CSV table of N, CA and C in Angstrom, one decimal:
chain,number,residue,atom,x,y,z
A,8,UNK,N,-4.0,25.9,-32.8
A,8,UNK,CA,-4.6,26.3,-31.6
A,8,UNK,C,-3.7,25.8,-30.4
A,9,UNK,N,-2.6,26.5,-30.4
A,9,UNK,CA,-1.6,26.1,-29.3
A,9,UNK,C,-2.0,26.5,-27.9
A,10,UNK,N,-3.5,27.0,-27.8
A,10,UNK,CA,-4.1,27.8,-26.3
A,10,UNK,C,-4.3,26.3,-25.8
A,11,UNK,N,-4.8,25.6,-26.0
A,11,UNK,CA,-5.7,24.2,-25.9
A,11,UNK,C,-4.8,23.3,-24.9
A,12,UNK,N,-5.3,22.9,-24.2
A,12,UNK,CA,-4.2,21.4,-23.4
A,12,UNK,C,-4.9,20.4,-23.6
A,13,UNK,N,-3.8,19.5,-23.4
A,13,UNK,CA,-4.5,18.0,-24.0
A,13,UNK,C,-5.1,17.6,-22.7
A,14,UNK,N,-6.3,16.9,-22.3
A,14,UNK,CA,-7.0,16.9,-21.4
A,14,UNK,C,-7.4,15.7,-21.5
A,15,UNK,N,-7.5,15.1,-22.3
A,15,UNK,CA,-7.6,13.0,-22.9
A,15,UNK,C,-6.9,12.7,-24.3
A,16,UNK,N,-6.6,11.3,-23.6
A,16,UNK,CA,-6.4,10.5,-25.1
A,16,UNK,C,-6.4,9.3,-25.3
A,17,UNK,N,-7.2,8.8,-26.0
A,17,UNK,CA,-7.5,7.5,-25.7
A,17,UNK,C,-7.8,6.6,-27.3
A,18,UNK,N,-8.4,5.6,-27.0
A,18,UNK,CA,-8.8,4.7,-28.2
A,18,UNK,C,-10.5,4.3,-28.6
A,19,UNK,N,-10.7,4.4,-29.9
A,19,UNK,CA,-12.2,3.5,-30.2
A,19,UNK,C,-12.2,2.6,-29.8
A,20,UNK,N,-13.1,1.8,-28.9
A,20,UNK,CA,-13.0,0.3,-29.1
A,20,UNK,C,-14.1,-0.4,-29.7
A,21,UNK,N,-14.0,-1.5,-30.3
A,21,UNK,CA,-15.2,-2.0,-31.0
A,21,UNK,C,-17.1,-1.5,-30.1
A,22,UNK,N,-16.6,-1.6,-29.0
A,22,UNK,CA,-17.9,-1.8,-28.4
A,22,UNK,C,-18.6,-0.2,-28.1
A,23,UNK,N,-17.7,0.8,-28.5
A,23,UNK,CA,-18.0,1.9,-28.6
A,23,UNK,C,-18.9,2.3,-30.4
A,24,UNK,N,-19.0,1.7,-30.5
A,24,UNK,CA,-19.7,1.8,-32.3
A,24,UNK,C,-20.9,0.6,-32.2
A,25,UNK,N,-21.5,1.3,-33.1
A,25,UNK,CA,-23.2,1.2,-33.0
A,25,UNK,C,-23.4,0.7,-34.4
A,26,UNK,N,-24.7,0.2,-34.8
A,26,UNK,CA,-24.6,-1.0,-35.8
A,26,UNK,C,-24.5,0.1,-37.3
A,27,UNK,N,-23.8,1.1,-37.4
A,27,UNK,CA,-23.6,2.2,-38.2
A,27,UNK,C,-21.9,1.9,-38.6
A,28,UNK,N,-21.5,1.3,-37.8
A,28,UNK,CA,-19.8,1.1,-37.6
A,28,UNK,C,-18.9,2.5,-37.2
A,29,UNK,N,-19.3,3.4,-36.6
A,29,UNK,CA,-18.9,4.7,-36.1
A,29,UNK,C,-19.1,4.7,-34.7
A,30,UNK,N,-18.2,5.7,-33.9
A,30,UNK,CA,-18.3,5.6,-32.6
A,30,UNK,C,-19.8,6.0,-32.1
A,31,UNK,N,-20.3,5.5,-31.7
A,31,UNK,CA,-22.1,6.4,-31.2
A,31,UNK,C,-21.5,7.2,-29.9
A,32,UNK,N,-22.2,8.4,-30.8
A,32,UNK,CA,-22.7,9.6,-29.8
A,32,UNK,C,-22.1,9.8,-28.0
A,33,UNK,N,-23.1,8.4,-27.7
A,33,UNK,CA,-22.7,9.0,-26.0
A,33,UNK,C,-21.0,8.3,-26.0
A,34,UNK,N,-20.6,7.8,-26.5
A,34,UNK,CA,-18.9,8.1,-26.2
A,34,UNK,C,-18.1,9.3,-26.8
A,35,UNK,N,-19.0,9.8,-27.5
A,35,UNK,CA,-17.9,11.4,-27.5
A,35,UNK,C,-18.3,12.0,-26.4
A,36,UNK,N,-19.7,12.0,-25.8
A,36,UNK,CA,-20.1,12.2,-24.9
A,36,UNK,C,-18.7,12.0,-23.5
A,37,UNK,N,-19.3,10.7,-23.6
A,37,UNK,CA,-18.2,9.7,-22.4
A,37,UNK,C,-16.6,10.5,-22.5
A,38,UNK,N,-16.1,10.7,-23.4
A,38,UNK,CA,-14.7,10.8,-23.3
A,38,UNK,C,-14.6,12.7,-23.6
A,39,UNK,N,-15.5,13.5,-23.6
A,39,UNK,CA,-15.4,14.8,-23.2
A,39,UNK,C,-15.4,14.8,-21.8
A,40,UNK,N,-16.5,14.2,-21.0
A,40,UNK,CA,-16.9,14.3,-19.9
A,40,UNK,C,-15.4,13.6,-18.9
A,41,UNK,N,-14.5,12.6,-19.9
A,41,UNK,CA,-13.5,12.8,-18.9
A,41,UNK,C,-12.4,13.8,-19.2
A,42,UNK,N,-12.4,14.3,-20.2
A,42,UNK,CA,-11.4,15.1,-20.8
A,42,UNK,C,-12.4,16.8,-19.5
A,43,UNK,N,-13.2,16.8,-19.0
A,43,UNK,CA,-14.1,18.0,-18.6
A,43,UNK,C,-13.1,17.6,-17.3
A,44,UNK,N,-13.1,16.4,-16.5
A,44,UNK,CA,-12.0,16.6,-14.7
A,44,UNK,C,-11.2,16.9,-15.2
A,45,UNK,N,-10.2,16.4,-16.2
A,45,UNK,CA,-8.7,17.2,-16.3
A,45,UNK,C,-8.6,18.2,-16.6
A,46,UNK,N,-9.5,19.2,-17.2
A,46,UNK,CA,-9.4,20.4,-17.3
A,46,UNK,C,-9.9,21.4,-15.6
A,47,UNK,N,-10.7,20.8,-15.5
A,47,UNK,CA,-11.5,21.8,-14.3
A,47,UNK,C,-9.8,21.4,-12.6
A,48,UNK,N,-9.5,20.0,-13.1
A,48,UNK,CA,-8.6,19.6,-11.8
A,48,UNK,C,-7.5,20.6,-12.2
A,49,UNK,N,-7.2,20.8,-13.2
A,49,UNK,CA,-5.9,22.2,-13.7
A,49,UNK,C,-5.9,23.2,-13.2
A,50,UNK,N,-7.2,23.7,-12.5
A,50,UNK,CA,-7.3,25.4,-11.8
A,50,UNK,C,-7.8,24.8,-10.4
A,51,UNK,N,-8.3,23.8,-10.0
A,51,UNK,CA,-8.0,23.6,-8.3
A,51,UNK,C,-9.4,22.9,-8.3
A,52,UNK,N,-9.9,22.8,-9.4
A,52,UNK,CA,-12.0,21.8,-8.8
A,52,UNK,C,-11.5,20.3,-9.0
A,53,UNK,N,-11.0,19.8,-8.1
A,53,UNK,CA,-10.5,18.4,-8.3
A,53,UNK,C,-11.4,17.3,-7.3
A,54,UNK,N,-11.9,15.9,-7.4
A,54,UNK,CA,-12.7,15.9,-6.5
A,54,UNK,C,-12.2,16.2,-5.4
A,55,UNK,N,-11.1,16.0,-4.8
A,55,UNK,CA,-10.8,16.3,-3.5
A,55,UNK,C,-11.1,17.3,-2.6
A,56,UNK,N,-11.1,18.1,-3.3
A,56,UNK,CA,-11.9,20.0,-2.9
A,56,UNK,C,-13.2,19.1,-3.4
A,57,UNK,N,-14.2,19.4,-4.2
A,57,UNK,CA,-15.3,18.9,-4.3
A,57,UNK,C,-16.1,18.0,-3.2
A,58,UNK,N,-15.4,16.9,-3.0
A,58,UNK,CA,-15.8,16.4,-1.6
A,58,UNK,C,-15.6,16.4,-0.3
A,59,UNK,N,-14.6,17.2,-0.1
A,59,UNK,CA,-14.1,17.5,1.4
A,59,UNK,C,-14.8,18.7,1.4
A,60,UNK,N,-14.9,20.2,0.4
A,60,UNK,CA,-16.1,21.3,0.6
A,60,UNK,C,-17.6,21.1,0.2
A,61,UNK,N,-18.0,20.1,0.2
A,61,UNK,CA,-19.4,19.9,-0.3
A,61,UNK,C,-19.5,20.8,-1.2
A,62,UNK,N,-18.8,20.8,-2.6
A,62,UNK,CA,-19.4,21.4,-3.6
A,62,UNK,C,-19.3,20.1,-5.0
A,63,UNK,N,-19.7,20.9,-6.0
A,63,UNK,CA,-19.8,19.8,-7.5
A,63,UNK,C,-20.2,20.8,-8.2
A,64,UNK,N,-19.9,20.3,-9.6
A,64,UNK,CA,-20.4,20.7,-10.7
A,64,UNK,C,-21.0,20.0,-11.7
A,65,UNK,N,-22.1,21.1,-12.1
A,65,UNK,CA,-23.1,20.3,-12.6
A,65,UNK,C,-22.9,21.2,-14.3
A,66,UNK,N,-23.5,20.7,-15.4
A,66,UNK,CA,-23.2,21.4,-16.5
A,66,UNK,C,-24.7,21.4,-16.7
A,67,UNK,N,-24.8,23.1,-17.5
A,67,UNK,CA,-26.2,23.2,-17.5
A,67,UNK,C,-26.6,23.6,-18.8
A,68,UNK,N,-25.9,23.5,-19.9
A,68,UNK,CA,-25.7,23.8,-21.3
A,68,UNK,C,-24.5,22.7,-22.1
A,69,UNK,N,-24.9,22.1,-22.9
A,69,UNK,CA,-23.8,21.7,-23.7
A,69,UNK,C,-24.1,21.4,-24.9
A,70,UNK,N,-23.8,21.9,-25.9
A,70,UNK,CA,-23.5,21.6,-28.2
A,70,UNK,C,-22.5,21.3,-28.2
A,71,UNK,N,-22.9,20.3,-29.1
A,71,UNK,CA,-21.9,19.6,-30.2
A,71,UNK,C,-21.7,19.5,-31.6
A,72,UNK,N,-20.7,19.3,-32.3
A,72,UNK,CA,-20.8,19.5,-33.2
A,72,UNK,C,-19.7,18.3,-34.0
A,73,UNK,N,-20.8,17.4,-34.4
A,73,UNK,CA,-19.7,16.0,-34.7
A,73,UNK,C,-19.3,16.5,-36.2
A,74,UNK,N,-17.9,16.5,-36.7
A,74,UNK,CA,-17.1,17.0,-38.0
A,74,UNK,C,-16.6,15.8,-38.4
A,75,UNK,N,-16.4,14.4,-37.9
A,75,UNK,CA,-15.9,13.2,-38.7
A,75,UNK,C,-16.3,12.1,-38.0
A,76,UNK,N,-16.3,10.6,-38.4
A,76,UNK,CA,-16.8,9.6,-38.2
A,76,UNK,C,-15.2,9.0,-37.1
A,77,UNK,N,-15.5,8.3,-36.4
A,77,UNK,CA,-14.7,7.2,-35.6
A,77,UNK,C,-14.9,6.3,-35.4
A,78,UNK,N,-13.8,5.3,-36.1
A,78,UNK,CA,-14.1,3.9,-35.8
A,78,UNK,C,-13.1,3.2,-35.3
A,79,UNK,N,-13.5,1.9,-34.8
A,79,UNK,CA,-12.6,1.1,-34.1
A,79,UNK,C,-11.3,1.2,-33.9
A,80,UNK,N,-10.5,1.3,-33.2
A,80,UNK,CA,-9.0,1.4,-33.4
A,80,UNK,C,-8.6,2.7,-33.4
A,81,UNK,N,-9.4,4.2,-34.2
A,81,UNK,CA,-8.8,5.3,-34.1
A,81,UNK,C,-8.3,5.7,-32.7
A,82,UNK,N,-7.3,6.6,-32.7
A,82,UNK,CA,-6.9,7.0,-31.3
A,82,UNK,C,-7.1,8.5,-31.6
A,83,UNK,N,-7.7,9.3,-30.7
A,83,UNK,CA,-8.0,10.1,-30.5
A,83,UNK,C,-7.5,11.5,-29.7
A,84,UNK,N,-7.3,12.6,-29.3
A,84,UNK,CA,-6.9,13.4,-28.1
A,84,UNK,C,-7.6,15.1,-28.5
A,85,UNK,N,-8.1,14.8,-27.2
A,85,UNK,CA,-9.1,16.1,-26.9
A,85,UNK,C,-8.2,17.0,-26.6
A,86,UNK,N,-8.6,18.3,-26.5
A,86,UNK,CA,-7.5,19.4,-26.2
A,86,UNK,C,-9.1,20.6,-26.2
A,87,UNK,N,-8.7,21.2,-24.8
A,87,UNK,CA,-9.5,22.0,-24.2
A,87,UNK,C,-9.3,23.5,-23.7
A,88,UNK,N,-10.3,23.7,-23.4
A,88,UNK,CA,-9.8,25.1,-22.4
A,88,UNK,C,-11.0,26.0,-22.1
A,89,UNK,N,-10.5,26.8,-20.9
A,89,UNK,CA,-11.7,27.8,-20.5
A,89,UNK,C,-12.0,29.2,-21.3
A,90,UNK,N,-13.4,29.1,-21.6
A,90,UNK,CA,-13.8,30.2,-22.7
A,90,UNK,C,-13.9,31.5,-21.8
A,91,UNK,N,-14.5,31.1,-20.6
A,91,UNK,CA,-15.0,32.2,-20.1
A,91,UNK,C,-15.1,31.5,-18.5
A,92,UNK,N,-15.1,32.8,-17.1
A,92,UNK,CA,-15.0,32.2,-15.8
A,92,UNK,C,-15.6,33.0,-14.8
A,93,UNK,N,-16.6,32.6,-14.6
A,93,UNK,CA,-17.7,33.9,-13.6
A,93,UNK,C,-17.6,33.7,-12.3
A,94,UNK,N,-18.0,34.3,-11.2
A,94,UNK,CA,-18.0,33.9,-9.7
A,94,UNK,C,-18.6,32.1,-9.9
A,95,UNK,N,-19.3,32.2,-10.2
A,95,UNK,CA,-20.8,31.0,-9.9
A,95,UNK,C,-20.5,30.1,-11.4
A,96,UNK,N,-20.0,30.4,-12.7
A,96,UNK,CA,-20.1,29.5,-13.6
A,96,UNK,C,-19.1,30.0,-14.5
A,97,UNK,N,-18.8,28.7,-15.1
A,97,UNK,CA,-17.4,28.5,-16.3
A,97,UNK,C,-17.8,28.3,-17.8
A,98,UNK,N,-17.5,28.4,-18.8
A,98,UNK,CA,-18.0,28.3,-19.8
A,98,UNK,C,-16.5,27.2,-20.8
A,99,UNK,N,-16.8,26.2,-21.5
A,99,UNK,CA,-15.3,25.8,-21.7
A,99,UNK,C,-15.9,24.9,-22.8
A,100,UNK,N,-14.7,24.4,-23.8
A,100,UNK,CA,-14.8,23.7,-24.9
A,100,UNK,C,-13.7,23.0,-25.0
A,101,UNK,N,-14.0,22.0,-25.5
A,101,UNK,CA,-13.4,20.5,-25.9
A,101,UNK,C,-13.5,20.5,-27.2
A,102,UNK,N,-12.0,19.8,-27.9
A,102,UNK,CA,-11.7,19.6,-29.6
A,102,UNK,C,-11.5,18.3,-29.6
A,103,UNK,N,-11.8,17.8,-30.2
A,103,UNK,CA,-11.8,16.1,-30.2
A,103,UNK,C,-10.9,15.5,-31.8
A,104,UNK,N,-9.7,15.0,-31.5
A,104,UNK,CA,-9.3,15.4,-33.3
A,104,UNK,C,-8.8,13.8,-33.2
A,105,UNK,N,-8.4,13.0,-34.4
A,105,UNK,CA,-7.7,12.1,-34.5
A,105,UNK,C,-6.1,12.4,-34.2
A,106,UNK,N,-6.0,11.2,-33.4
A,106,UNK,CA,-4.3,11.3,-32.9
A,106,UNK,C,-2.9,11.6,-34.1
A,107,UNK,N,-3.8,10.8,-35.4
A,107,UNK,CA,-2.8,10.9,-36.0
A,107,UNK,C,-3.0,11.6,-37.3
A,108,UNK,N,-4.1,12.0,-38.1
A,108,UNK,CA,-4.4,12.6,-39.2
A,108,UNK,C,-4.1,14.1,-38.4
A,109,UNK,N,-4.6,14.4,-37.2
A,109,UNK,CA,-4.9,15.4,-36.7
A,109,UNK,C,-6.7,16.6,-37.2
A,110,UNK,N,-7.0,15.6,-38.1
A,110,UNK,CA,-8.5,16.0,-38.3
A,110,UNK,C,-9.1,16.4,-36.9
A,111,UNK,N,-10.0,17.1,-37.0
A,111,UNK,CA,-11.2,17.4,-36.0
A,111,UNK,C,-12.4,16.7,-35.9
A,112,UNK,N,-12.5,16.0,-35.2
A,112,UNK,CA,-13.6,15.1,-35.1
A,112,UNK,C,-14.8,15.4,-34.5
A,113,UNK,N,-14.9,16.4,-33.5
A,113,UNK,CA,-15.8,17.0,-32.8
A,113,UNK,C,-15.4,17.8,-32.1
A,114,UNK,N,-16.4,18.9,-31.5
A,114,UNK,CA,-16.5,20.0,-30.9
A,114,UNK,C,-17.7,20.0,-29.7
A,115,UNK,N,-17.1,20.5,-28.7
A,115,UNK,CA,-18.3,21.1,-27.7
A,115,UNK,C,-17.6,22.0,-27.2
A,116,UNK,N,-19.0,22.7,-26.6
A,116,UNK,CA,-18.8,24.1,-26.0
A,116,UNK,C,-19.7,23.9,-24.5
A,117,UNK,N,-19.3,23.6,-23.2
A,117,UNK,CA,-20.5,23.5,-21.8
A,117,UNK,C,-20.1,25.0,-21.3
A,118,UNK,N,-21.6,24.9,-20.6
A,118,UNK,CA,-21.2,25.5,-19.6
A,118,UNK,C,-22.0,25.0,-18.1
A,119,UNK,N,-20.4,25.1,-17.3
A,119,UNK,CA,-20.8,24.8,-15.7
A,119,UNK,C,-21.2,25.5,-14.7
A,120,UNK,N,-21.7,25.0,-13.6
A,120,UNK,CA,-22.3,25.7,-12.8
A,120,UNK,C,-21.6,25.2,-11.4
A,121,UNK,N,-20.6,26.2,-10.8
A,121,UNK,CA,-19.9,25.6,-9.4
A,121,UNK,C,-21.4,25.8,-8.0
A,122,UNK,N,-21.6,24.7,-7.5
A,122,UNK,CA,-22.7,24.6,-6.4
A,122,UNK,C,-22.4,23.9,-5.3
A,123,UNK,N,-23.7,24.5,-4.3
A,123,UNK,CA,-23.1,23.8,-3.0
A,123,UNK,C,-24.0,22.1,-3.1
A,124,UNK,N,-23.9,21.0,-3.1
A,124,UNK,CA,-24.1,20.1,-3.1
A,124,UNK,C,-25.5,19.5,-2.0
A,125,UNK,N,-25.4,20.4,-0.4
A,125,UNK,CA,-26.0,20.1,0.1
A,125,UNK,C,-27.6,21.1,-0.4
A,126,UNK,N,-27.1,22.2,-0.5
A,126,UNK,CA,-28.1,23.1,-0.5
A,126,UNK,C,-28.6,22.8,-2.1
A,127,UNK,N,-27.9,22.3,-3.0
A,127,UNK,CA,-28.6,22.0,-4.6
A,127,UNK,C,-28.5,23.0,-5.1
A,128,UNK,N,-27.8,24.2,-5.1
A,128,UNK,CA,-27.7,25.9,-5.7
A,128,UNK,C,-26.5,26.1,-6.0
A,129,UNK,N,-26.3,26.3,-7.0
A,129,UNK,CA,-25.0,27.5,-7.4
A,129,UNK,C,-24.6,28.7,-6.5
A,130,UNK,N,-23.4,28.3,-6.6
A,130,UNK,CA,-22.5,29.4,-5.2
A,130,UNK,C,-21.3,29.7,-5.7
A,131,UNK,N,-21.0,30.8,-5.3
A,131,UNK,CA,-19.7,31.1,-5.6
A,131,UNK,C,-18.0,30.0,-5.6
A,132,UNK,N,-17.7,30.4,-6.8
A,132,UNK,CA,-16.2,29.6,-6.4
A,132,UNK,C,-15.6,30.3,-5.0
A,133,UNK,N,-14.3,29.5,-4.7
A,133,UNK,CA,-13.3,30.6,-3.7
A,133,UNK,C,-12.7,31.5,-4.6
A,134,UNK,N,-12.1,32.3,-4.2
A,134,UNK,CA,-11.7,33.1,-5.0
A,134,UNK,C,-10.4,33.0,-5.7
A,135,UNK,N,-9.6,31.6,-5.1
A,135,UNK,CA,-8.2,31.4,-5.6
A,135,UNK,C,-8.5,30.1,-6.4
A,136,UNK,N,-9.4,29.7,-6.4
A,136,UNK,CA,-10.3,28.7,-7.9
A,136,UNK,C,-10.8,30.2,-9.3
A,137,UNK,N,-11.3,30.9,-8.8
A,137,UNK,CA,-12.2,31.7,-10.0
A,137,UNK,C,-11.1,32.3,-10.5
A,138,UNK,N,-10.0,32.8,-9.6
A,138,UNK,CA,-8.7,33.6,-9.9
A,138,UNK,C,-7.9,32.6,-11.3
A,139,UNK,N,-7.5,30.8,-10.7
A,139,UNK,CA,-7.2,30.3,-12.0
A,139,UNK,C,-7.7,29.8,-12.7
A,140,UNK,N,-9.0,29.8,-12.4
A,140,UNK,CA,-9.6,29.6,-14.4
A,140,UNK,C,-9.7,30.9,-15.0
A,141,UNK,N,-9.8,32.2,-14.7
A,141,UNK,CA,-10.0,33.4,-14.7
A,141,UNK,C,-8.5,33.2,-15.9
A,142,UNK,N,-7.6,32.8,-15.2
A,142,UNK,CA,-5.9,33.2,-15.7
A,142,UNK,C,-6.1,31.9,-16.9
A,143,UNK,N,-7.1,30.6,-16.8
A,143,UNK,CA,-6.6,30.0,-18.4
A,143,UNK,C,-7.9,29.9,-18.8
A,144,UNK,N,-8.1,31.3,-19.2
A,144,UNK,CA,-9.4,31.6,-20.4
A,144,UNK,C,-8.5,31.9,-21.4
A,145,UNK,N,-9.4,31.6,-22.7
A,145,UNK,CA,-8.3,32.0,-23.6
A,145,UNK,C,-9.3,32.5,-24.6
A,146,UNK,N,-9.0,33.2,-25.8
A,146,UNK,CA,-10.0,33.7,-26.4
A,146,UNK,C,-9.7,32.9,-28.2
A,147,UNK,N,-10.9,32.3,-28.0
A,147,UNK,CA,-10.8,31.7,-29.3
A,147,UNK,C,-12.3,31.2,-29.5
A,148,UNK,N,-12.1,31.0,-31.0
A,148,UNK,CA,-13.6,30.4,-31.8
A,148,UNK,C,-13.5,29.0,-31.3
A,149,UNK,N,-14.4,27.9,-30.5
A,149,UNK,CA,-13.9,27.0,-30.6
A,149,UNK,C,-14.4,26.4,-31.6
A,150,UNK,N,-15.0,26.8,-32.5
A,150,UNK,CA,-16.0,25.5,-33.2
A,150,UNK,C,-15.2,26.3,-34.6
A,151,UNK,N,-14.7,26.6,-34.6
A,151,UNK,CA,-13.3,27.3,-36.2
A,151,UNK,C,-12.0,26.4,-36.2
C-alpha cells in the first residue's frame, strides 16, 4: 500500500500496557490521534490556520479494528491517508503496523468534521484546503 504516508512512529513503553501485558486500547487511540495532525497538517489544517481562523476539527465517527498484540519495546509506524473529502467533512484511515515484522497491528477508519469553533457547527473548508485533501484521497480498502 504505497498510497499511505507515514504519519507517526514511535515506541511501546512499559506504562502504555495494562495488567494484560499488551499496549491498552486508548494508546492506539493516543498515537492515531497524533498520526491524525500529521496527516490533516499535509493538505493545510495545521493548528496555525486552526487558530488564527477560528476553526477545528472535531471527529464524529471512528472503528477500529485491533489485528495484533503490542508490547513493551515494539516500535511501531502508522501510515495514513484520505479516503474521501467533502466541503464540510473528511473521511481518512490510519494502519498501525510493527516497525519491524511489518505486521498490521491495527486499523481505523474516522471521519471529520471541519467547524467554526466559535459558532460550534460545521462549515465549509476554504477551498484551497478541500482542493488538497481532495488531491490526496486515494482509493483503497483500508481495513484489507
Amino acid at each position: 500500500m504505497t498510497e499511505l504516508a507515514v504519519t507517526y512512529r514511535g515506541t511501546v513503553y512499559p506504562w502504555h500496557c495494562d495488567h494484560m501485558g499488551h499496549m491498552n486500547v486508548m494508546w492506539y487511540v493516543g498515537k492515531f490521534d497524533e498520526a491524525t495532525w500529521q496527516l490533516m497538517a499535509s493538505v493545510g489544517l495545521t493548528p496555525d490556520y486552526l487558530r488564527s481562523e477560528g476553526r477545528g476539527t472535531a471527529a464524529v465517527d471512528q472503528r477500529i479494528s485491533y489485528r495484533r498484540e503490542l508490547h513493551a519495546g515494539d516500535t511501531v509506524v502508522i501510515r495514513s491517508a484520505f479516503l474521501e473529502a467533502r466541503a464540510k467533512v473528511v473521511r481518512f484511515c490510519h494502519r498501525m503496523e510493527h516497525a519491524v515484522t511489518g505486521e498490521l497491528c491495527a486499523v481505523t477508519v474516522l471521519t471529520g468534521v471541519h467547524m467554526d469553533t466559535v459558532a460550534r457547527k460545521a462549515v465549509p473548508m476554504p477551498d484551497h484546503l478541500l482542493e488538497a485533501a481532495r488531491k490526496a484521497v486515494v482509493d483503497l480498502d483500508p481495513w484489507e
